[in-house]
Coordinates of C-alpha atoms in Angstrom, one line a residue:
X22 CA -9.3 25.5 -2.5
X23 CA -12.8 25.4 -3.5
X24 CA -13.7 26.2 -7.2
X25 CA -15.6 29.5 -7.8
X26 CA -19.3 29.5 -9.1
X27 CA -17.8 30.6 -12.6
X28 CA -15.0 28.3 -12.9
X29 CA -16.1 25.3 -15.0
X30 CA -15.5 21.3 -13.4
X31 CA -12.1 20.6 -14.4
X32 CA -13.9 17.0 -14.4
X33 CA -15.9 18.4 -17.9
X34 CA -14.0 19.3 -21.5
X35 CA -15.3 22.2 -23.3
X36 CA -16.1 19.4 -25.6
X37 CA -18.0 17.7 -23.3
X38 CA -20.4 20.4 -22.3
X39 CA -21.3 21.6 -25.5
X40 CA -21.6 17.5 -27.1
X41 CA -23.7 16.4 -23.9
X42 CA -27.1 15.5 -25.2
X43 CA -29.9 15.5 -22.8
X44 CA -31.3 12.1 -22.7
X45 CA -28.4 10.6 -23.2
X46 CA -27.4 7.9 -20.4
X47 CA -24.2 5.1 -21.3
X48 CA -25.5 1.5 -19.2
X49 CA -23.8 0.8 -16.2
X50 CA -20.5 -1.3 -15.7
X51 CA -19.5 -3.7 -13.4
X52 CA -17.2 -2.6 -11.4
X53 CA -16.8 -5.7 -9.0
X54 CA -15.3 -5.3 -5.8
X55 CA -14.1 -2.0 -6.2
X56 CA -17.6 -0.5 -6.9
X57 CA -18.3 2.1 -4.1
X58 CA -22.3 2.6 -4.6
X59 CA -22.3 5.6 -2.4
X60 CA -19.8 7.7 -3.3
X61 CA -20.4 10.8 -6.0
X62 CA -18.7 13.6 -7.7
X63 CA -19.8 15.7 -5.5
X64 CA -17.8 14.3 -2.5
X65 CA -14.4 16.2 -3.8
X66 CA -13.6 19.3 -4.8
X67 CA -11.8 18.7 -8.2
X68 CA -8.6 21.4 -8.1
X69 CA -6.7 20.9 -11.4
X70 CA -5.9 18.0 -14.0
X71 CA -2.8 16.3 -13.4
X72 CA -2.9 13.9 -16.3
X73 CA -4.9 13.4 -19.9
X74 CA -5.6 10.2 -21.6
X75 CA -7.4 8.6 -24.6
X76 CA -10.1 7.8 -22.4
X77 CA -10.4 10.6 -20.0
X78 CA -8.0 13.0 -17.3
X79 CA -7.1 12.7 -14.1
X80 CA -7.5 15.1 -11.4
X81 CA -6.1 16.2 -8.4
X82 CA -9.1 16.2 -6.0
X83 CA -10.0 17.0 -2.1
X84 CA -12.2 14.9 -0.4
X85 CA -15.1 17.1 1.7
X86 CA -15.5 14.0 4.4
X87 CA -11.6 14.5 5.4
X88 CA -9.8 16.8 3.8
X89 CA -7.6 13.7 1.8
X90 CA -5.9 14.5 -1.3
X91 CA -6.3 11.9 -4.0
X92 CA -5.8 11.4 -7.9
X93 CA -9.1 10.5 -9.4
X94 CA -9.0 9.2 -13.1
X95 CA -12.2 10.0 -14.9
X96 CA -13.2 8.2 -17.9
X97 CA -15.9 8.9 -20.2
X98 CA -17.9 5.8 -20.7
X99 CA -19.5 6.3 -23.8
X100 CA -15.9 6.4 -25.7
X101 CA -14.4 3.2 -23.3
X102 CA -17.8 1.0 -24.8
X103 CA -17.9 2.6 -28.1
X104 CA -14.0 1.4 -28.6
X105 CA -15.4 -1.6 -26.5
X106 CA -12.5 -1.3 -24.1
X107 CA -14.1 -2.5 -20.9
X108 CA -11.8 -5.2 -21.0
X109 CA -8.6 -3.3 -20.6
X110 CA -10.4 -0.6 -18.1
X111 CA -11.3 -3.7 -16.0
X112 CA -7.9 -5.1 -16.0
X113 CA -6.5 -2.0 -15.3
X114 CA -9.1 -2.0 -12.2
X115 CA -7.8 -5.7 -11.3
X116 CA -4.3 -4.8 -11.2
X117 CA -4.6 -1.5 -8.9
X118 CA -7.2 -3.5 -6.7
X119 CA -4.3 -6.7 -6.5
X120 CA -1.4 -4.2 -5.1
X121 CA -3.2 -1.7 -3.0
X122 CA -0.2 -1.5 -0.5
X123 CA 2.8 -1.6 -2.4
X124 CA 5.2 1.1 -2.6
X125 CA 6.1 1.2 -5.7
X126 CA 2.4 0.6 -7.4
X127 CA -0.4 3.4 -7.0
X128 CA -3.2 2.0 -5.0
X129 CA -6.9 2.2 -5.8
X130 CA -9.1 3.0 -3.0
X131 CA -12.7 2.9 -4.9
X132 CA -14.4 3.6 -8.1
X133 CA -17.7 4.5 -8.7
X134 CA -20.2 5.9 -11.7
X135 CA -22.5 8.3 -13.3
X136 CA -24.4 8.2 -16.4
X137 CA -21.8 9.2 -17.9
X138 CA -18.1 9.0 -16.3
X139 CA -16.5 6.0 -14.8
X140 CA -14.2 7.4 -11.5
X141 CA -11.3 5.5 -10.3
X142 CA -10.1 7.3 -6.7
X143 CA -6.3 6.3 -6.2
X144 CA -3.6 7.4 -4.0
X145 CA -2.0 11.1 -5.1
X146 CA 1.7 10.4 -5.3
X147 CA 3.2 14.1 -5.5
X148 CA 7.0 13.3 -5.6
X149 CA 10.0 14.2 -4.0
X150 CA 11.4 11.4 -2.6
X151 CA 13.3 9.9 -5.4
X152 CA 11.4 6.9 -6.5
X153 CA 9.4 5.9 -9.3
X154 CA 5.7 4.6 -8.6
X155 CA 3.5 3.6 -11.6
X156 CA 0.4 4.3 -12.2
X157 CA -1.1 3.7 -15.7
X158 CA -1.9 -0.3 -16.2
X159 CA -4.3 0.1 -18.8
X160 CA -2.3 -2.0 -21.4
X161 CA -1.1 -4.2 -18.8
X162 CA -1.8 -8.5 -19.5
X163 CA -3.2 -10.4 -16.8
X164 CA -3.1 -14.3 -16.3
X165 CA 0.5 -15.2 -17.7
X166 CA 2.4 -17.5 -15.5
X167 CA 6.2 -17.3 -16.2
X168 CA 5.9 -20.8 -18.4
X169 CA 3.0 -19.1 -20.2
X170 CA 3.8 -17.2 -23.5
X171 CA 1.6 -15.2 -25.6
X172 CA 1.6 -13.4 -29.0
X173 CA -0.9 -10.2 -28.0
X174 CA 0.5 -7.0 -29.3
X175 CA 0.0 -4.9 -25.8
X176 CA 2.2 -2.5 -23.9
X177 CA 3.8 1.1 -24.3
X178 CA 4.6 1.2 -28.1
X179 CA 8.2 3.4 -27.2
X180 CA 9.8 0.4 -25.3
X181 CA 8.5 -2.7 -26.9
X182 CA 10.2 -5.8 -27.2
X183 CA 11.5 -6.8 -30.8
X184 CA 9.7 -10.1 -30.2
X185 CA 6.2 -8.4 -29.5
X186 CA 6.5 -6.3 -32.6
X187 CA 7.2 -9.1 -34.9
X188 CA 3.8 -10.8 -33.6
X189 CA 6.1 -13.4 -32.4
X190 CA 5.5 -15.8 -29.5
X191 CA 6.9 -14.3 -26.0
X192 CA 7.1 -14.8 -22.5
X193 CA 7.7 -12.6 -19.3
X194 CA 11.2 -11.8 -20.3
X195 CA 9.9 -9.4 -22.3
X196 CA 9.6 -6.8 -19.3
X197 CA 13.1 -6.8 -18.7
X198 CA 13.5 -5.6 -22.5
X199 CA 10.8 -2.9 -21.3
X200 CA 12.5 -1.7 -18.0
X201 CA 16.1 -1.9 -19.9
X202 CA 14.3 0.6 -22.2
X203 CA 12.7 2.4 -19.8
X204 CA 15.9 3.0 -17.6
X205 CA 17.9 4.1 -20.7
X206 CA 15.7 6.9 -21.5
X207 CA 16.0 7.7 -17.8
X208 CA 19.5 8.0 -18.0
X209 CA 20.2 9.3 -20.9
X210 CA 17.3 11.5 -21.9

């Protein structure tokens, strides 16, 4: 499912295109262990956009090498270090890296760069077997050992603790709030 010569990239916005200066290049970022310095845009064919963010979309796309569907989540970098986010992109990264063959989590296989975009190439999970994976971690803590607490206002603003919104102090217990929240809404819409 190649795209025609007059489709547009479904990896570009319309905004995009016609804000793209020509000179202008965002610095590189570390991408650790994940970092894939071979790998381009050009090795998928990009077929539709599955998902939109703050930061970017992602998109279904079709490897060239083998045929292999993935999800590849493509953030523009210039907006992640102008709301100096890198922090939160990176332990996003951490987290997908950590649970690579979990059944429940999506797994990252590799990210790479351009100038521009920062590419995150996970596993396309298309449904239909009756269980819930997740895939967003990009307001996820790291480091908090279940003695630890913490008082960072972070998480999915629908299904946040009472303690987390009052700036309290709060430990891991907190997620059981969240997935009480989340399998409410589940059940009853």
């Amino acid at each position: 499912m190649d795209n025609p010569k007059h489709q547009s990239d479904p990896s570009e916005d319309e905004d995009e295109r016609s804000n793209q200066k020509l000179n202008s290049t965002s610095p590189n970022i570390n991408l650790g262990p994940s970092g894939n310095p071979h790998a381009k845009p050009t090795d998928f064919d990009f077929l539709k956009v599955i998902g939109k963010g703050s930061f970017g979309k992602v998109l279904l796309a079709k490897r060239k090498l083998d045929g292999k569907y993935y999800a590849v989540k493509v953030l523009q970098k210039k907006i992640v270090l102008n709301r100096k986010e890198q922090k939160h992109i990176m332990a996003e990264r951490n987290v997908l890296l950590k649970n690579v063959k979990h059944p429940f989590l999506v797994g990252l296989h590799y990210s790479f760069q351009t100038t521009e975009k920062l590419y995150f190439v996970l596993d396309f999970v298309n449904g239909g077997e009756g269980h819930v994976v997740l895939t967003d971690f990009g307001l996820c803590k790291e480091g908090i050992a279940s003695s630890d607490t913490t008082a960072t206002f972070c998480g999915t603003p629908e299904y946040l603790a009472p303690e987390v919104i009052k700036k309290q102090p709060y430990d891991n217990t907190v997620d059981w709030w969240c997935l009480g929240a989340v399998l409410y809404e589940m059940l009853y819409g």
